[in-house]
Tab-separated table of C-alpha atoms and ligand atoms in Angstrom:
chain	number	residue	atom	x	y	z
K	1	MET	CA	0.000	0.000	0.000
K	2	LEU	CA	1.335	3.387	-0.980
K	3	TYR	CA	-0.219	5.079	2.044
K	4	LYS	CA	1.840	2.891	4.347
K	5	LYS	CA	5.029	4.027	2.635
K	6	MET	CA	4.053	7.692	2.469
K	7	ARG	CA	6.435	10.034	4.208
K	8	LYS	CA	5.178	12.849	6.382
K	9	ALA	CA	5.613	15.979	4.296
K	10	LYS	CA	6.558	19.105	6.282
K	11	LYS	CA	5.098	21.120	3.470
K	12	LEU	CA	2.463	20.392	0.899
K	13	VAL	CA	3.718	21.779	-2.374
K	14	SER	CA	1.272	21.836	-5.240
K	15	ASN	CA	1.984	23.542	-8.530
K	16	LYS	CA	0.149	26.600	-7.235
K	17	PHE	CA	0.920	26.964	-3.528
K	18	THR	CA	2.643	25.600	-0.481
K	19	ILE	CA	1.024	24.658	2.804
K	20	ASP	CA	3.361	24.953	5.717
K	21	TRP	CA	2.103	22.465	8.298
K	22	THR	CA	3.992	23.988	11.212
K	23	LYS	CA	0.734	25.480	12.452
K	24	PRO	CA	-2.783	24.153	11.966
K	25	LEU	CA	-4.347	25.364	8.765
K	26	ILE	CA	-7.710	27.091	8.841
K	27	ILE	CA	-9.953	26.780	5.801
K	28	ALA	CA	-13.152	28.778	6.176
K	29	GLY	CA	-16.033	30.014	4.080
K	30	PRO	CA	-19.655	29.329	3.266
K	31	CYS	CA	-21.269	25.957	2.763
K	32	SER	CA	-22.555	27.380	-0.521
K	33	PHE	CA	-23.253	30.829	-1.920
K	34	GLY	CA	-25.824	32.493	-4.127
K	35	SER	CA	-23.980	35.386	-5.744
K	36	TYR	CA	-20.642	36.976	-6.575
K	37	GLU	CA	-21.287	39.787	-4.069
K	38	GLU	CA	-22.003	37.348	-1.261
K	39	LEU	CA	-18.843	35.339	-1.880
K	40	LEU	CA	-16.675	38.420	-2.386
K	41	SER	CA	-17.765	39.926	0.930
K	42	ILE	CA	-16.904	36.689	2.765
K	43	ALA	CA	-13.578	36.388	0.941
K	44	LYS	CA	-12.670	39.927	2.031
K	45	GLU	CA	-13.249	39.007	5.673
K	46	LEU	CA	-10.994	35.959	5.251
K	47	LYS	CA	-8.283	38.084	3.648
K	48	LYS	CA	-8.401	40.523	6.585
K	49	ARG	CA	-7.523	37.582	8.823
K	50	ASN	CA	-4.756	36.263	6.558
K	51	ILE	CA	-6.735	33.123	5.864
K	52	GLU	CA	-5.395	31.872	2.562
K	53	PHE	CA	-7.869	29.096	1.815
K	54	MET	CA	-11.559	29.641	1.245
K	55	ARG	CA	-14.042	26.809	1.123
K	56	ALA	CA	-17.226	27.417	-0.864
K	57	GLY	CA	-19.595	24.797	-2.243
K	58	THR	CA	-20.716	25.031	-5.839
K	59	PHE	CA	-22.032	21.537	-6.584
K	60	LYS	CA	-23.978	20.595	-3.487
K	61	LEU	CA	-25.064	17.061	-2.759
K	62	ARG	CA	-28.135	17.700	-0.669
K	63	THR	CA	-30.143	15.079	1.146
K	64	ASP	CA	-33.325	16.923	0.162
K	65	PRO	CA	-33.653	17.180	-3.628
K	66	TYR	CA	-35.693	20.385	-3.216
K	67	ALA	CA	-32.960	22.121	-1.209
K	68	PHE	CA	-30.568	24.612	-2.843
K	69	GLN	CA	-28.171	22.596	-4.990
K	70	GLY	CA	-25.432	25.216	-5.391
K	71	LEU	CA	-24.751	27.486	-8.358
K	72	GLY	CA	-22.955	24.739	-10.274
K	73	ASP	CA	-20.814	25.859	-13.233
K	74	LYS	CA	-21.742	29.496	-12.630
K	75	GLY	CA	-20.552	29.050	-9.044
K	76	VAL	CA	-17.127	27.834	-10.142
K	77	GLU	CA	-16.874	30.826	-12.461
K	78	ILE	CA	-17.592	33.140	-9.523
K	79	LEU	CA	-15.180	31.238	-7.297
K	80	LEU	CA	-12.359	31.591	-9.802
K	81	ARG	CA	-13.156	35.275	-10.276
K	82	VAL	CA	-13.029	35.963	-6.540
K	83	ARG	CA	-9.817	33.962	-6.281
K	84	LYS	CA	-8.221	36.105	-8.963
K	85	GLU	CA	-9.438	39.359	-7.488
K	86	LEU	CA	-8.391	38.650	-3.918
K	87	GLY	CA	-5.543	36.192	-4.364
K	88	LEU	CA	-7.060	33.460	-2.201
K	89	HIS	CA	-6.840	29.716	-2.779
K	90	VAL	CA	-10.151	27.984	-3.249
K	91	VAL	CA	-11.511	24.643	-2.094
K	92	THR	CA	-14.703	23.258	-3.580
K	93	GLU	CA	-16.372	19.891	-3.733
K	94	LEU	CA	-16.475	18.118	-7.099
K	95	THR	CA	-19.075	15.419	-7.411
K	96	SER	CA	-18.654	13.831	-10.834
K	97	ILE	CA	-15.944	12.654	-13.188
K	98	GLU	CA	-16.973	15.368	-15.678
K	99	GLN	CA	-16.536	18.073	-13.037
K	100	VAL	CA	-13.100	16.775	-12.116
K	101	LYS	CA	-12.100	16.738	-15.785
K	102	LYS	CA	-13.386	20.279	-16.234
K	103	TYR	CA	-12.284	21.949	-13.020
K	104	GLY	CA	-9.893	19.598	-11.265
K	105	ASN	CA	-6.782	21.408	-12.407
K	106	LYS	CA	-8.334	24.876	-12.167
K	107	ILE	CA	-9.332	24.996	-8.518
K	108	ASP	CA	-6.702	24.801	-5.767
K	109	ILE	CA	-8.028	21.930	-3.644
K	110	ILE	CA	-10.626	19.367	-4.663
K	111	GLN	CA	-12.995	18.328	-1.904
K	112	ILE	CA	-14.456	14.830	-2.091
K	113	GLY	CA	-17.489	14.722	0.154
K	114	THR	CA	-18.661	12.110	2.587
K	115	ARG	CA	-21.268	10.795	0.134
K	116	ASN	CA	-18.579	10.122	-2.432
K	117	MET	CA	-15.875	8.513	-0.327
K	118	TYR	CA	-16.865	5.163	-1.847
K	119	ASN	CA	-17.152	6.535	-5.395
K	120	TYR	CA	-14.026	4.830	-6.694
K	121	ALA	CA	-14.358	6.101	-10.259
K	122	LEU	CA	-14.446	9.673	-8.911
K	123	LEU	CA	-11.480	9.029	-6.610
K	124	LYS	CA	-9.466	7.680	-9.546
K	125	GLU	CA	-10.263	10.756	-11.605
K	126	ALA	CA	-9.147	13.039	-8.751
K	127	GLY	CA	-5.979	10.944	-8.642
K	128	LYS	CA	-5.265	11.830	-12.245
K	129	THR	CA	-5.088	15.552	-11.452
K	130	LYS	CA	-2.155	17.338	-9.872
K	131	THR	CA	-4.451	19.073	-7.397
K	132	PRO	CA	-4.456	18.345	-3.660
K	133	VAL	CA	-7.556	16.475	-2.526
K	134	ILE	CA	-9.395	16.786	0.777
K	135	LEU	CA	-10.995	13.391	1.287
K	136	LYS	CA	-13.838	13.473	3.753
K	137	ARG	CA	-14.600	10.379	5.739
K	138	GLY	CA	-17.716	8.462	4.668
K	139	PHE	CA	-20.681	8.685	7.088
K	140	SER	CA	-19.930	5.297	8.570
K	141	ALA	CA	-16.535	4.467	7.139
K	142	SER	CA	-13.960	2.531	9.118
K	143	TYR	CA	-10.437	3.926	9.210
K	144	GLU	CA	-9.273	1.237	6.840
K	145	GLU	CA	-12.008	1.953	4.298
K	146	TRP	CA	-11.092	5.640	4.473
K	147	PHE	CA	-7.367	5.016	3.985
K	148	LEU	CA	-8.065	2.649	1.095
K	149	ALA	CA	-10.259	5.304	-0.516
K	150	ALA	CA	-7.248	7.625	-0.239
K	151	GLU	CA	-5.143	4.875	-1.773
K	152	TYR	CA	-7.282	5.069	-4.956
K	153	ILE	CA	-6.129	8.681	-5.352
K	154	LEU	CA	-2.489	7.963	-4.496
K	155	LYS	CA	-2.404	4.989	-6.869
K	156	GLU	CA	-3.205	7.213	-9.843
K	157	GLY	CA	-0.174	9.355	-9.079
K	158	ASN	CA	-1.553	12.197	-6.967
K	159	PRO	CA	0.314	12.164	-3.632
K	160	ASN	CA	-1.461	15.141	-2.084
K	161	VAL	CA	-4.320	13.608	-0.135
K	162	ILE	CA	-5.492	15.294	3.047
K	163	LEU	CA	-8.021	13.426	5.178
K	164	CYS	CA	-10.929	15.218	6.829
K	165	GLU	CA	-12.878	13.861	9.804
K	166	ARG	CA	-16.393	15.331	9.538
K	167	GLY	CA	-18.360	13.322	12.048
K	168	ILE	CA	-19.775	9.842	11.780
K	169	ARG	CA	-23.336	8.558	11.982
K	170	ASN	CA	-24.841	8.001	15.361
K	171	ASN	CA	-28.206	6.417	15.982
K	172	ILE	CA	-28.542	7.255	19.630
K	173	SER	CA	-29.604	10.880	19.420
K	174	ASN	CA	-30.428	13.444	16.781
K	175	GLU	CA	-29.605	16.586	18.727
K	176	THR	CA	-26.280	16.693	16.932
K	177	ARG	CA	-25.943	15.952	13.268
K	178	ASN	CA	-23.127	13.451	13.725
K	179	VAL	CA	-20.486	12.492	16.272
K	180	LEU	CA	-17.051	14.028	15.891
K	181	ASP	CA	-14.549	11.216	16.113
K	182	ILE	CA	-11.747	13.057	17.885
K	183	GLN	CA	-9.914	9.770	18.324
K	184	ALA	CA	-9.430	9.631	14.569
K	185	ILE	CA	-6.810	12.372	14.970
K	186	PRO	CA	-4.343	10.512	17.222
K	187	TYR	CA	-5.120	7.274	15.399
K	188	ILE	CA	-4.190	8.747	12.037
K	189	LYS	CA	-1.153	10.577	13.435
K	190	HIS	CA	0.094	7.435	15.152
K	191	ASN	CA	-0.521	4.943	12.362
K	192	THR	CA	-0.141	6.844	9.100
K	193	ASN	CA	1.568	9.869	7.615
K	194	PHE	CA	-1.632	11.462	6.373
K	195	ARG	CA	-2.425	15.020	7.322
K	196	VAL	CA	-5.831	15.243	8.963
K	197	LEU	CA	-8.290	18.120	9.074
K	198	VAL	CA	-11.400	18.320	11.201
K	199	ASP	CA	-14.723	19.721	10.036
K	200	PRO	CA	-16.589	20.637	13.235
K	201	SER	CA	-19.493	22.139	11.270
K	202	HIS	CA	-20.829	18.971	9.657
K	203	ALA	CA	-19.858	16.929	12.707
K	204	SER	CA	-22.005	18.874	15.132
K	205	GLY	CA	-24.659	20.552	12.989
K	206	ASN	CA	-24.854	23.388	15.520
K	207	ALA	CA	-22.966	26.692	15.308
K	208	TYR	CA	-22.642	26.952	19.094
K	209	MET	CA	-20.671	23.703	19.149
K	210	VAL	CA	-18.177	24.675	16.478
K	211	GLU	CA	-15.849	26.720	18.687
K	212	PRO	CA	-15.494	24.101	21.471
K	213	MET	CA	-15.151	21.252	18.960
K	214	SER	CA	-12.532	23.201	16.999
K	215	LYS	CA	-10.576	23.738	20.188
K	216	ALA	CA	-10.849	20.049	21.091
K	217	ALA	CA	-9.598	19.054	17.645
K	218	LEU	CA	-6.684	21.474	17.885
K	219	VAL	CA	-5.724	20.114	21.303
K	220	ALA	CA	-5.938	16.565	19.919
K	221	GLY	CA	-3.375	17.530	17.278
K	222	CYS	CA	-5.284	17.998	14.040
K	223	ASP	CA	-3.421	19.543	11.119
K	224	GLY	CA	-6.201	21.977	10.381
K	225	LEU	CA	-9.872	22.866	10.444
K	226	LEU	CA	-12.486	23.196	7.726
K	227	ILE	CA	-15.182	25.492	9.044
K	228	GLU	CA	-18.414	26.809	7.553
K	229	THR	CA	-18.310	30.557	8.083
K	230	HIS	CA	-20.488	33.416	6.846
K	231	ILE	CA	-20.878	37.121	7.597
K	232	HIS	CA	-24.584	36.491	8.173
K	233	PRO	CA	-24.913	32.774	9.021
K	234	GLU	CA	-28.712	33.011	9.119
K	235	LYS	CA	-28.690	34.075	5.455
K	236	SER	CA	-26.544	31.168	4.321
K	237	LEU	CA	-28.343	29.234	1.564
K	238	SER	CA	-27.352	25.883	3.059
K	239	ASP	CA	-26.296	24.614	6.472
K	240	SER	CA	-27.074	27.948	8.136
K	241	LYS	CA	-27.698	26.330	11.537
K	242	GLN	CA	-24.120	25.108	11.783
K	243	THR	CA	-22.448	28.120	10.170
K	244	ILE	CA	-20.426	30.418	12.434
K	245	ASP	CA	-19.874	34.156	12.151
K	246	PHE	CA	-16.489	35.875	11.948
K	247	LYS	CA	-16.471	36.804	15.620
K	248	THR	CA	-16.490	33.094	16.464
K	249	LEU	CA	-13.883	32.399	13.811
K	250	ASP	CA	-11.662	35.027	15.456
K	251	GLU	CA	-11.893	33.148	18.763
K	252	ILE	CA	-10.837	29.916	17.030
K	253	ILE	CA	-7.908	31.654	15.298
K	254	LYS	CA	-6.852	33.174	18.624
K	255	PHE	CA	-6.890	29.738	20.251
K	256	ARG	CA	-5.001	28.161	17.345
K	257	ASP	CA	-2.333	30.854	17.660
K	258	SER	CA	-2.075	30.359	21.416
K	259	ILE	CA	-1.113	26.678	21.217
K	260	LYS	CA	2.292	25.450	20.194
D	301	PEP	C1	-19.639	20.372	2.849
D	301	PEP	O1	-18.456	20.480	3.209
D	301	PEP	O2	-20.370	21.357	2.602
D	301	PEP	C2	-20.236	19.020	2.814
D	301	PEP	C3	-21.333	18.772	2.116
D	301	PEP	O3	-19.589	18.125	3.585
D	301	PEP	P1	-19.818	16.558	3.814
D	301	PEP	O4	-19.483	15.913	2.494
D	301	PEP	O5	-18.845	16.245	4.896
D	301	PEP	O6	-21.250	16.372	4.222
D	302	MN	MN1	-22.308	22.178	4.309
C-alpha cells in the first residue's frame, strides 16, 4: 500500500501553492453561496484575517432534492473570479468525473465529500489531477475503508491527499448531526503519515458547538480545520444552523495561535 510508505511531508507543495504544516491550517467560508457579491464579501473578511484558503460549495449534494443545490458551473466561475481578485486559494467539492475533468486542475483543492468517499471512479479521476484532494470520511466508514479510498487517489499518481474527519453517523440521538470522532486524529497521526483536518461544522450541525469542537480538535493535534463561516450565518443558503460568524472564527484563530 502506498499510504503505508508515504512520508510525512513538512510542506504540501502543489503547482500553485505551499502549505506549511507547522501550524494548523484554517480553511473557512460558506457551505454554498448564491452570488458573486455574497462570496466576495466573505472572501474579504478571510483576507483581513490572513486566511489563505476559502471553502465554498458550488455543486452541493443535498439530502433533500428540493434544497438549494449550489450554483454549479456558474458558481465555479464566480469562485475563480473571486480567487483572482483577492488572491485566495479555493476549495470546492467536485461530485462527478466530468466536473473533475473540467475543473480539477483549475481549482486549488478538490474536496471529495462524505457521500462520495466510496465513489471509486471519482477518486481515480481526482488521482489523475495534480491538485491536492481533501478526502472526507464516509458517514460510517472505518479507518481502513477511508485510507483505502485515499489509496485510490495515491495509486493514480496524486500524492497530495489530506483526510478530513467530519463526524460519523450516530443512531442514539439526533440533537447533533453526527459524532465528531476526535480519536481519529491521534489514530491517524500514530498509524499513518496522512495530514488530517477536522470539520466541526458537519460533525455537530450546531454553530454553538463549532468553537469548542474546533478547540478540542486542535488540542488533539489535528493539522487543520475546515469550518463553515459566513458574515450572516442566518442568510446562508445551506447549512445555516451550523455556520459560524467571523467573531467566532476570530476566537478559534486566537486559540489556534495560542497553542504550540
Ligand atoms: C460540505 O463540506 O459542505 C459538505 C457537504 O460536507 P460533507 O461531504 O462532509 O457532508
Ligand atoms: Mn455544508
